[in-house]
Amino acid sequence: MRTLYVRIIVTTMGIMVVSAIIAFIVTNVYYQHYLKPVNDQKVTQIAQSIVSVFEENENEKLDTYLQSMADLGYQFYVVDQDGNDRVFGKEFRSYELESRKIETVLAGEVYHGISNFAWKPFVTGFFDNEVKNTIGVPIQADGEVQALFVRPNTLKQFGEMRQFLAVMLVLMLLFSFLFVLWSTRHIIKPIRQLTRATRKIAAGNYHIKLNEKRRDEIGRLANDFTKMSDSLSRIEEKRQEFVSNVSHEIQSPLTSIQGFSRALQEDHLAEDERQRYVSIIERESKRLSLLSKQLLTLSYLDRIENYEKVTFDLYRQLREVVTATEWHWREKEIAVVLDIPSTMIKADPKLLYQVWMNLITNAVRYTPAGGTITITMTETKSVIDVFIEDTGVGIAAEDLTQIFERFYKVDKARTRTETSTGLGLSITKKIIELHGGTIVAESTLGQGSAFQVTLPK
Ligand code: ADP
């Protein structure tokens, strides 16, 4: 049974055979318990009618009468007082019958052979053509009581019916077999398609269209499979886009480092120019170093599922970040307002530090001189909301939906000169989501932006 196709067919056939056997046994039992006594009663009535019709016709000869009745579909076995026996109609298969039984009929009693016929498995007594399986009645003929044993000639009475049933059974089995062959092929077809599709995916071809309209489990499986291949295809696209972005981000500082180091090799170079080139090279290598650090962080965040949980004071951490960036905001004459109470939170302190560092440096970077950055907090039973608002340049609505994507920068030309990679907010979002929290941004162009970080306690 190597294929599912063969397995289904063999199982169905097995079920059909077992069901047929069970049905045969059950109908046999049904015959033995319910139909046999009814049949016995019916044949007894027939035998008694045959006797009474004969006895009312005084001129009738028993043998000719029985012969004509036999032609109508009965079998008779007659024994007279001297033990002589005759048969009318089809021969019996067995004439075995205790002589005591014959004597009781000769003495005037009725013999109920049908209802007392032994229970034999797999053969319904109904068709057993034996003298034992008859109804015996006394009949007055030729001046004496004779014993008349009667049973219907089943072959004559039900012959065609039996043939009809046999043909029907054979055709039923044949058609069931053909339909099982056909329907199994129909059931298996989408599974074969799925197998082919799986091989395609394994070979790197994600554009798979399964034309499956079925609504059953296999239809749903095919649907989910198509969805899976779509999402794999999107992941693959994202991966390629990511690789090309990374290469681009690495390439531009490298080109500029190469260019300026070549320029530095020229002899007649003024000292201030030399200084400028060196500082550009330093800035570009810093950019590269930041980029590689951020990429490492992203890959670390992609890999981990659990983070270190430590309870610490959120206020102290935010104050630390504000102090660490003080040099930048003081230089731009930006006011920073940190207005939050001391609040304990359970989180990974190193990762959360990066979140505040990214959000606060962004706020400082995109706020012009003289602006204000406000850090506030609200708290409910289960969550803490931290708001970081600035009075900076703001973000346009069409950019706002994309700023959390990797490598997204609003003003590519301007940010080119700064230590900006477009990865900061995507790292921030990833860390917050790892903690089961969310981050949303609101902004008005030219007026400022507000970032709301919601974290579970
Ligand atoms: P970057 O390293 O370029 O700052 P981010 O992922 O941190 O990358 O930010 C993505 C973009 O979102 C930035 O290029 C910037 O244009 C915009 N942005 C982020 N924070 C602010 C802010 N506070 N005000 C205005 N624009 C912002």
Coordinates of C-alpha atoms and ligand atoms in Angstrom, one line a residue:
M1 CA 0.0 0.0 0.0
R2 CA 2.5 2.6 -1.2
T3 CA 0.1 5.3 -2.3
L4 CA -2.8 6.9 -0.6
Y5 CA -4.9 6.0 -3.7
V6 CA -4.3 2.3 -3.3
R7 CA -4.8 2.6 0.5
I8 CA -8.2 4.2 0.1
I9 CA -9.4 1.7 -2.5
V10 CA -8.2 -1.4 -0.5
T11 CA -9.7 0.0 2.7
T12 CA -13.1 0.8 1.0
M13 CA -13.2 -2.7 -0.6
G14 CA -12.3 -4.3 2.8
I15 CA -15.1 -2.3 4.4
M16 CA -17.6 -3.4 1.7
V17 CA -16.7 -7.1 2.2
V18 CA -16.9 -6.9 6.0
S19 CA -20.2 -5.0 5.8
A20 CA -21.6 -7.7 3.4
I21 CA -20.6 -10.5 5.8
I22 CA -22.1 -8.7 8.8
A23 CA -25.3 -7.9 6.8
F24 CA -25.6 -11.6 5.9
I25 CA -25.2 -12.8 9.5
V26 CA -27.6 -10.2 10.8
T27 CA -30.3 -11.1 8.1
N28 CA -29.8 -14.7 8.9
V29 CA -30.4 -14.1 12.6
Y30 CA -33.4 -12.0 11.7
Y31 CA -34.8 -14.9 9.6
Q32 CA -34.2 -17.4 12.4
H33 CA -35.9 -15.3 15.1
Y34 CA -38.7 -13.5 13.2
L35 CA -39.3 -14.9 9.8
K36 CA -39.0 -18.6 10.4
P37 CA -42.1 -18.9 12.7
V38 CA -44.1 -16.7 10.3
N39 CA -43.0 -18.8 7.3
D40 CA -43.9 -22.0 9.3
Q41 CA -47.4 -20.6 10.0
K42 CA -47.9 -19.6 6.3
V43 CA -46.8 -23.0 4.9
T44 CA -49.0 -24.8 7.6
Q45 CA -52.1 -22.9 6.3
I46 CA -51.2 -23.7 2.7
A47 CA -50.8 -27.4 3.6
Q48 CA -54.1 -27.4 5.4
S49 CA -55.9 -25.7 2.5
I50 CA -54.4 -28.3 0.1
V51 CA -55.8 -31.1 2.4
S52 CA -59.2 -29.6 2.8
V53 CA -59.6 -28.9 -1.0
F54 CA -58.7 -32.5 -1.6
E55 CA -60.9 -33.9 1.0
E56 CA -63.9 -31.9 -0.2
N57 CA -63.5 -33.4 -3.7
E58 CA -64.4 -37.0 -3.2
N59 CA -63.7 -38.0 -6.8
E60 CA -60.2 -36.6 -6.9
K61 CA -57.3 -39.0 -7.0
L62 CA -54.5 -38.0 -4.5
D63 CA -51.6 -38.6 -6.9
T64 CA -53.0 -36.5 -9.8
Y65 CA -54.1 -33.8 -7.4
L66 CA -50.7 -33.6 -5.8
Q67 CA -49.0 -33.6 -9.2
S68 CA -51.0 -30.6 -10.4
M69 CA -50.3 -28.8 -7.1
A70 CA -46.6 -29.6 -7.5
D71 CA -46.8 -27.9 -10.9
L72 CA -48.0 -24.7 -9.2
G73 CA -44.7 -24.5 -7.2
Y74 CA -44.8 -27.0 -4.3
Q75 CA -42.9 -30.2 -3.3
F76 CA -44.7 -33.1 -1.6
Y77 CA -43.5 -36.2 0.2
V78 CA -46.3 -38.7 1.0
V79 CA -46.0 -41.7 3.3
D80 CA -48.9 -44.2 3.8
Q81 CA -49.7 -46.5 6.7
D82 CA -47.5 -49.2 5.3
G83 CA -44.4 -46.9 5.1
N84 CA -44.6 -46.6 1.2
D85 CA -43.4 -43.1 0.1
R86 CA -43.9 -41.0 -3.0
V87 CA -42.5 -37.7 -4.1
F88 CA -44.4 -35.0 -6.2
G89 CA -42.6 -32.1 -7.7
K90 CA -38.8 -31.5 -7.4
E91 CA -36.8 -34.2 -5.7
F92 CA -35.8 -33.4 -2.1
R93 CA -32.0 -33.1 -1.4
S94 CA -32.4 -35.3 1.7
Y95 CA -35.2 -37.6 2.9
E96 CA -33.8 -38.0 6.4
L97 CA -36.7 -37.8 8.9
E98 CA -37.2 -39.7 12.1
S99 CA -39.9 -42.4 11.7
R100 CA -41.4 -41.2 15.0
K101 CA -42.2 -37.9 13.3
I102 CA -44.0 -39.6 10.4
E103 CA -46.0 -41.7 12.9
T104 CA -47.2 -38.6 14.8
V105 CA -48.5 -37.2 11.5
L106 CA -50.1 -40.5 10.6
A107 CA -51.7 -40.3 14.1
G108 CA -53.3 -37.0 13.1
E109 CA -50.8 -34.3 14.4
V110 CA -49.2 -31.5 12.4
Y111 CA -45.3 -31.6 12.0
H112 CA -43.7 -28.2 12.2
G113 CA -40.4 -28.9 10.5
I114 CA -39.8 -25.3 9.3
S115 CA -39.8 -23.6 12.6
N116 CA -37.8 -26.4 14.3
F117 CA -35.3 -26.5 11.5
A118 CA -31.8 -26.3 13.0
W119 CA -30.0 -23.0 12.9
K120 CA -27.1 -23.2 10.4
P121 CA -24.8 -20.3 10.0
F122 CA -24.5 -19.0 6.5
V123 CA -27.5 -20.9 5.1
T124 CA -30.9 -19.6 5.6
G125 CA -33.3 -22.5 6.3
F126 CA -35.6 -20.9 3.9
F127 CA -33.8 -22.4 0.9
D128 CA -32.9 -25.8 2.5
N129 CA -34.6 -28.4 0.3
E130 CA -35.0 -31.2 2.9
V131 CA -37.9 -33.3 4.1
K132 CA -36.9 -32.2 7.6
N133 CA -37.7 -28.6 6.5
T134 CA -41.4 -29.2 5.7
I135 CA -44.8 -29.0 7.3
G136 CA -46.4 -32.4 7.8
V137 CA -50.2 -32.8 7.8
P138 CA -52.4 -35.9 7.9
I139 CA -54.5 -36.4 4.7
Q140 CA -57.4 -38.9 4.2
A141 CA -57.0 -40.7 0.9
D142 CA -57.6 -44.2 -0.5
G143 CA -59.4 -45.1 2.6
E144 CA -56.6 -44.4 5.1
V145 CA -54.7 -41.5 6.7
Q146 CA -51.5 -40.7 5.0
A147 CA -48.7 -38.3 6.0
L148 CA -48.3 -35.4 3.6
F149 CA -45.1 -33.3 3.9
V150 CA -45.3 -29.9 2.1
R151 CA -42.8 -27.2 1.3
P152 CA -42.8 -24.5 -1.3
N153 CA -40.5 -25.1 -4.3
T154 CA -38.4 -22.0 -3.7
L155 CA -36.6 -22.4 -7.0
K156 CA -39.9 -22.3 -8.8
Q157 CA -41.5 -19.6 -6.7
F158 CA -38.5 -17.4 -6.2
G159 CA -36.1 -18.5 -8.9
E160 CA -36.3 -15.2 -10.9
M161 CA -36.3 -13.2 -7.7
R162 CA -33.1 -14.9 -6.7
Q163 CA -31.5 -14.2 -10.0
F164 CA -32.7 -10.7 -9.9
L165 CA -31.1 -10.2 -6.4
A166 CA -27.9 -11.9 -7.5
V167 CA -27.6 -9.7 -10.6
M168 CA -28.4 -6.6 -8.5
L169 CA -25.7 -7.6 -5.9
V170 CA -23.1 -8.2 -8.5
L171 CA -23.9 -4.9 -10.3
M172 CA -23.9 -3.1 -7.0
L173 CA -20.4 -4.4 -6.2
L174 CA -19.2 -3.6 -9.7
F175 CA -20.5 -0.1 -9.7
S176 CA -19.3 0.6 -6.2
F177 CA -15.9 -0.5 -7.2
L178 CA -15.9 1.7 -10.3
F179 CA -17.2 4.7 -8.4
V180 CA -14.6 4.1 -5.6
L181 CA -11.9 4.1 -8.3
W182 CA -13.2 7.3 -9.8
S183 CA -14.0 9.2 -6.6
T184 CA -10.7 8.3 -5.0
R185 CA -8.8 9.7 -8.0
H186 CA -10.9 12.9 -7.6
I187 CA -10.1 13.1 -3.9
I188 CA -6.4 12.4 -4.4
K189 CA -6.0 14.9 -7.3
P190 CA -5.5 18.1 -5.2
I191 CA -3.1 16.2 -2.8
R192 CA -1.0 15.3 -5.8
Q193 CA -1.1 19.0 -6.9
L194 CA -0.1 20.0 -3.4
T195 CA 2.9 17.6 -3.5
R196 CA 4.0 19.1 -6.8
A197 CA 3.6 22.6 -5.4
T198 CA 5.6 21.7 -2.3
R199 CA 8.5 20.5 -4.5
K200 CA 8.3 23.8 -6.4
I201 CA 8.6 25.8 -3.2
A202 CA 11.5 23.6 -2.0
A203 CA 13.2 24.5 -5.3
G204 CA 12.7 28.2 -4.6
N205 CA 9.7 28.9 -6.8
Y206 CA 7.2 30.7 -4.6
H207 CA 4.7 31.9 -7.2
I208 CA 2.2 29.1 -6.9
K209 CA -1.5 29.2 -8.0
L210 CA -3.5 26.2 -6.9
N211 CA -6.9 26.2 -8.6
E212 CA -8.8 24.7 -5.8
K213 CA -12.5 25.5 -5.3
R214 CA -13.4 22.8 -2.9
R215 CA -14.7 23.9 0.5
D216 CA -13.7 20.7 2.4
E217 CA -10.5 20.1 4.5
I218 CA -8.4 19.6 1.3
G219 CA -9.8 22.8 -0.2
R220 CA -8.8 24.6 3.0
L221 CA -5.4 23.0 3.0
A222 CA -4.9 24.1 -0.6
N223 CA -6.0 27.7 0.3
D224 CA -3.7 27.9 3.3
F225 CA -0.9 26.5 1.1
T226 CA -1.5 29.3 -1.4
K227 CA -1.4 31.8 1.4
M228 CA 1.8 30.3 2.8
S229 CA 3.5 30.4 -0.6
D230 CA 2.3 34.1 -1.0
S231 CA 3.8 35.0 2.4
L232 CA 7.0 33.1 1.6
S233 CA 7.2 35.0 -1.6
R234 CA 6.8 38.3 0.3
I235 CA 9.4 37.2 2.8
E236 CA 11.8 36.4 0.0
E237 CA 11.1 39.8 -1.7
K238 CA 11.7 41.5 1.7
R239 CA 14.9 39.6 2.2
Q240 CA 16.2 40.6 -1.2
E241 CA 15.2 44.2 -0.6
F242 CA 16.9 44.1 2.7
V243 CA 20.1 42.7 1.3
S244 CA 20.1 45.3 -1.5
N245 CA 19.5 48.1 1.1
V246 CA 22.3 46.8 3.3
S247 CA 24.6 46.7 0.3
H248 CA 23.7 50.2 -0.7
E249 CA 24.1 51.5 2.9
I250 CA 27.6 49.9 3.0
Q251 CA 28.6 50.9 -0.4
S252 CA 28.1 54.7 -0.2
P253 CA 30.3 55.3 2.9
L254 CA 32.9 53.0 1.4
T255 CA 32.9 54.9 -1.8
S256 CA 33.3 58.2 0.0
I257 CA 36.1 56.7 2.3
Q258 CA 37.9 55.5 -0.9
G259 CA 37.5 58.9 -2.6
F260 CA 38.8 60.9 0.3
S261 CA 41.7 58.7 1.2
R262 CA 42.8 58.9 -2.5
A263 CA 42.5 62.7 -2.2
L264 CA 44.6 62.6 1.0
Q265 CA 47.4 61.0 -1.0
E266 CA 47.9 64.2 -3.1
D267 CA 51.0 66.2 -2.1
H268 CA 49.9 69.9 -2.4
L269 CA 47.0 69.7 -0.1
A270 CA 46.2 72.5 2.3
E271 CA 46.1 71.6 6.0
D272 CA 42.4 72.6 6.5
E273 CA 41.4 70.5 3.5
R274 CA 43.4 67.5 4.8
Q275 CA 41.6 68.0 8.2
R276 CA 38.2 68.1 6.4
Y277 CA 38.9 64.9 4.5
V278 CA 40.1 63.1 7.6
S279 CA 37.0 64.1 9.5
I280 CA 34.8 62.9 6.6
I281 CA 36.5 59.5 6.6
E282 CA 36.1 59.3 10.4
R283 CA 32.3 60.2 10.1
E284 CA 31.8 57.6 7.3
S285 CA 33.5 54.9 9.3
K286 CA 31.4 55.8 12.3
R287 CA 28.4 55.4 10.1
L288 CA 29.5 52.0 9.0
S289 CA 30.2 50.9 12.5
L290 CA 26.8 52.1 13.6
L291 CA 25.2 50.3 10.7
S292 CA 26.9 47.0 11.6
K293 CA 25.9 47.4 15.2
Q294 CA 22.3 48.0 14.3
L295 CA 22.2 45.1 11.9
L296 CA 23.6 42.8 14.6
T297 CA 20.9 44.1 17.0
L298 CA 18.2 43.4 14.4
S299 CA 19.3 39.9 13.7
Y300 CA 19.6 39.3 17.5
L301 CA 16.0 40.6 18.0
D302 CA 14.8 38.4 15.1
R303 CA 16.3 35.3 16.7
I304 CA 15.3 35.7 20.4
E305 CA 11.8 34.8 21.7
N306 CA 12.4 35.6 25.4
Y307 CA 14.1 38.5 27.0
E308 CA 15.7 39.1 30.4
K309 CA 13.0 40.3 32.9
V310 CA 14.3 42.7 35.6
T311 CA 12.3 45.1 37.7
F312 CA 13.7 48.6 37.6
D313 CA 12.8 52.2 37.9
L314 CA 11.7 53.6 34.6
Y315 CA 12.2 57.2 35.7
R316 CA 15.8 56.6 36.6
Q317 CA 16.4 55.0 33.2
L318 CA 14.9 57.9 31.3
R319 CA 16.9 60.4 33.3
E320 CA 20.0 58.5 32.5
V321 CA 19.2 58.7 28.7
V322 CA 18.4 62.4 29.0
T323 CA 21.8 63.0 30.8
A324 CA 23.7 60.9 28.2
T325 CA 22.3 63.0 25.4
E326 CA 22.7 66.3 27.3
W327 CA 25.6 67.5 25.2
H328 CA 23.5 67.3 22.0
W329 CA 20.4 69.1 23.2
R330 CA 22.3 71.7 25.1
E331 CA 24.3 72.4 22.0
K332 CA 21.0 73.0 20.1
E333 CA 19.6 75.0 23.0
I334 CA 16.7 72.6 23.2
A335 CA 14.8 72.3 26.5
V336 CA 14.1 68.8 27.8
V337 CA 11.2 68.4 30.3
L338 CA 11.2 65.0 32.1
D339 CA 8.0 64.9 34.0
I340 CA 7.4 61.4 35.3
P341 CA 7.2 59.9 38.8
S342 CA 9.4 57.0 39.9
T343 CA 7.7 53.9 38.4
M344 CA 8.8 50.3 38.6
I345 CA 8.6 48.2 35.4
K346 CA 9.5 44.6 34.6
A347 CA 11.4 44.5 31.3
D348 CA 14.9 44.0 29.8
P349 CA 16.7 47.2 30.9
K350 CA 19.4 47.0 28.2
L351 CA 16.8 46.7 25.4
L352 CA 14.5 49.4 26.8
Y353 CA 17.5 51.7 27.2
Q354 CA 17.9 51.5 23.4
V355 CA 14.3 52.4 22.9
W356 CA 14.5 55.6 24.8
M357 CA 17.9 56.4 23.4
N358 CA 16.6 56.1 19.8
L359 CA 13.4 58.1 20.5
I360 CA 15.2 60.9 22.4
T361 CA 18.1 61.2 19.9
N362 CA 15.6 61.3 17.0
A363 CA 13.6 64.0 18.8
V364 CA 16.8 66.1 19.4
R365 CA 18.0 65.5 15.8
Y366 CA 14.7 66.5 14.1
T367 CA 14.0 69.5 16.4
P368 CA 15.4 72.9 15.4
A369 CA 17.3 75.1 17.9
G370 CA 15.2 76.5 20.7
G371 CA 12.6 73.7 20.6
T372 CA 11.3 71.7 23.5
I373 CA 11.2 67.9 24.1
T374 CA 8.6 66.7 26.7
I375 CA 8.7 63.3 28.3
T376 CA 5.5 62.4 30.3
M377 CA 3.9 59.2 31.5
T378 CA 0.4 57.8 32.4
E379 CA -0.2 54.6 34.2
T380 CA -3.1 52.2 34.5
K381 CA -3.4 48.9 36.4
S382 CA -1.9 46.9 33.6
V383 CA 0.1 49.2 31.3
I384 CA 2.4 52.2 31.3
D385 CA 2.2 54.8 28.5
V386 CA 5.3 56.9 27.9
F387 CA 4.9 60.0 25.6
I388 CA 7.9 61.6 23.9
E389 CA 6.9 64.8 22.2
D390 CA 8.9 67.4 20.4
T391 CA 8.4 70.7 18.6
G392 CA 10.4 69.6 15.6
V393 CA 10.0 69.4 11.9
G394 CA 7.2 66.8 12.1
I395 CA 6.5 64.0 9.7
A396 CA 4.1 64.0 6.7
A397 CA 1.1 61.7 6.9
E398 CA 2.3 59.6 4.0
D399 CA 5.7 59.0 5.7
L400 CA 4.2 58.4 9.1
T401 CA 2.9 54.9 8.1
Q402 CA 6.4 53.9 7.0
I403 CA 8.8 55.3 9.5
F404 CA 8.9 52.0 11.4
E405 CA 10.1 50.0 8.3
R406 CA 13.7 49.0 8.0
F407 CA 15.9 51.6 6.1
Y408 CA 13.0 54.1 5.8
K409 CA 14.2 57.7 5.9
V410 CA 11.9 60.6 5.2
D411 CA 14.5 63.1 3.9
K412 CA 17.1 60.9 2.2
A413 CA 19.3 63.8 1.1
R414 CA 19.4 65.5 4.4
T415 CA 19.9 62.4 6.6
R416 CA 22.7 61.3 4.3
T417 CA 25.0 63.7 6.1
E418 CA 24.0 62.6 9.6
T419 CA 24.5 59.4 11.5
S420 CA 21.3 58.1 10.2
T421 CA 20.6 54.6 8.9
G422 CA 16.8 54.4 8.9
L423 CA 17.0 51.4 11.2
G424 CA 16.5 53.1 14.6
L425 CA 12.7 53.0 14.7
S426 CA 12.4 49.5 13.3
I427 CA 14.7 48.3 16.2
T428 CA 12.7 50.3 18.6
K429 CA 9.4 48.8 17.4
K430 CA 10.8 45.3 17.5
I431 CA 12.0 45.7 21.1
I432 CA 8.6 47.1 22.2
E433 CA 6.7 44.3 20.5
L434 CA 9.0 41.7 22.1
H435 CA 7.9 43.1 25.4
G436 CA 4.2 42.7 24.4
G437 CA 3.8 46.5 23.9
T438 CA 3.0 48.9 21.1
I439 CA 4.3 52.2 19.6
V440 CA 2.3 54.7 17.7
A441 CA 3.4 58.1 16.2
E442 CA 1.4 61.2 15.7
S443 CA 2.8 64.3 13.9
T444 CA 2.0 67.6 12.2
L445 CA 4.4 68.8 9.6
G446 CA 6.3 71.8 10.9
Q447 CA 4.8 71.6 14.4
G448 CA 6.3 68.5 16.0
S449 CA 5.9 64.8 16.6
A450 CA 4.6 62.6 19.5
F451 CA 5.6 59.0 20.1
Q452 CA 3.5 57.0 22.5
V453 CA 5.0 53.8 23.8
T454 CA 2.6 51.4 25.7
L455 CA 4.2 48.7 27.8
P456 CA 2.6 46.1 30.0
K457 CA 3.8 46.3 33.6
Ligands
ADP1 P1 17.2 57.3 11.4 O1 18.3 56.5 11.8 O2 17.2 57.8 10.0 O3 16.8 58.3 12.4 P2 14.7 56.0 12.3 O4 14.2 54.7 12.0 O5 15.0 56.3 13.7 O6 16.0 56.2 11.4 O7 13.7 57.1 11.7 C1 13.2 56.9 10.4 C2 12.7 58.3 9.9 O8 11.7 58.8 10.7 C3 13.8 59.3 10.0 O9 14.6 59.3 8.8 C4 13.1 60.6 10.2 O10 12.9 61.2 8.9 C5 11.8 60.3 10.8 N1 11.7 60.6 12.2 C6 12.0 59.8 13.3 N2 11.8 60.5 14.4 C7 11.4 61.7 14.1 C8 11.0 62.9 14.9 N3 11.0 62.9 16.2 N4 10.6 64.0 14.2 C9 10.6 64.0 12.8 N5 11.0 62.9 12.1 C10 11.3 61.8 12.7

